[in-house]
Phi, psi and omega in degrees: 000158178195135190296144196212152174264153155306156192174150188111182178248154173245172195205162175267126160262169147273132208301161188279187147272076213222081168335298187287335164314290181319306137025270189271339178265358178306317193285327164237097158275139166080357173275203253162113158278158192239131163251151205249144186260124162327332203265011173268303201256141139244023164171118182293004178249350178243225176303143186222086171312135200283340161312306175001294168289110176306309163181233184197130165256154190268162192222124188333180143274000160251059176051045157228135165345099201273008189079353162238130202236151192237113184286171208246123146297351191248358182297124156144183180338137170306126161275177146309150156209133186223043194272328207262015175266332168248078182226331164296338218061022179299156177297076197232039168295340192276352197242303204153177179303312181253080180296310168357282190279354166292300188326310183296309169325295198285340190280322150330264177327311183299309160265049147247344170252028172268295220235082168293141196098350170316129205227112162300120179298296207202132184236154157234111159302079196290008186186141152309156182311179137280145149193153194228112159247156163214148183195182224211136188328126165284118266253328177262359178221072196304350175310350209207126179265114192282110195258162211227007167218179178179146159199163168203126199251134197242163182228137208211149152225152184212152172252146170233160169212145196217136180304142148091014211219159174281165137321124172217139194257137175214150172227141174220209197227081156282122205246132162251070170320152191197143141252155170074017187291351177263352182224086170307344194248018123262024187273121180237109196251145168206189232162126194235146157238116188240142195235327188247062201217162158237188202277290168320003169272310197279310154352302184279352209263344176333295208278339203235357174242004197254307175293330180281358189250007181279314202265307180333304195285321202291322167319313192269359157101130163339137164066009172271342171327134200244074170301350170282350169159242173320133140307179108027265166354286175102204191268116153313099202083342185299164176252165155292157180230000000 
């Protein structure tokens, strides 16, 4: 179970004999308990996609069960959801036709190389982006700047499923960087996965992870640069699952 607002059409049930429903509705008075289906969720104190939810009984203001309960119309398999990644309208010509399936792609690639065979069941986008552009006057129109960095760091939740491994859902902080986006055949991208980080955190680290992969290449010298994407490097931080 898990406290929740109600949403849905409702209907009376009879209340379960459940200590912990009774509980959990002691705790939200004038609130809402969520019941959550196991075959969705894989842990109820942590993210829980709202398909999760079978629905919710509603709960008095004196924190006892009123017997009516409203089913989640959205109840079932998890979908995607990317709505909130273009909901600013940032600038993501630089990831590609699809920033989405890049984002996913790449995220996909950061555990499958933990877990090999690793798979997202289903990704979510919980807040609009961070994102860092810098670019430089265009030689016939300084009004309009030719960009030359980019980066962007999104806060995700996901189910991964991997052979031989439980199911498991985690959220974190994927974060991307790109340089040279004005000299394609020096363009050098790198990917960080931070698990314990917030977006504010990950924001500031845009500009200081955006130079450092600027001061890297200028070391390693013309044409060494890895214009086809991924460093090296890889994915940063990532866990095992």
């Amino acid at each position: 179970m898990g406290e929740s607002r109600a949403t849905g059409s409702g209907s009376r049930r009879r209340i379960p004999d459940d200590p912990g429903l009774a509980a959990a509705a002691a705790r939200s008075p004038g609130g809402s308990v969520a019941e959550i289906d196991p075959a969705f969720a894989d842990d109820p104190n942590g993210y829980v996609p709202g398909e999760a939810i079978r629905g919710a009984w509603v709960v008095g203001p004196d924190g006892l069960l009123t017997g009516e309960y409203r089913e989640n119309p959205r109840h079932g398999p998890p979908q995607d959801d990317f709505a909130k990644l273009v909901e600013d309208d940032a600038w993501f010509g630089w990831l590609g036709d699809d920033p989405a399936g890049a984002i996913r792609e790449s995220v996909t690639e950061c555990f499958e190389d933990q877990a090999p065979g690793a798979v997202l069941t289903w990704m979510k986008i919980l807040e609009p982006p961070r994102c860092a552009t810098t670019g430089r006057p265009a030689p016939d129109d300084e009004q309009y700047l030719i960009p030359t960095r980019a980066g962007v760091s999104v806060w995700f939740a996901a189910q991964i499923a991997a052979p031989d491994r439980d199911r498991a859902t985690v959220c974190g902080i994927f974060t991307w960087v790109a340089i040279h986006l004005d000299a394609p055949a020096d363009r050098r991208d790198r990917i960080w996965l931070d698990l314990d980080a917030d977006l504010d955190w990950a924001e500031q680290q845009l500009p200081p992870r955006m130079y450092g992969l600027d001061a890297e290449a200028a070391d390693a010298g013309p044409g060494k640069g890895d214009a086809s994407g991924e460093d090296e490097d890889g994915a940063e931080g990532a866990p095992s699952t």
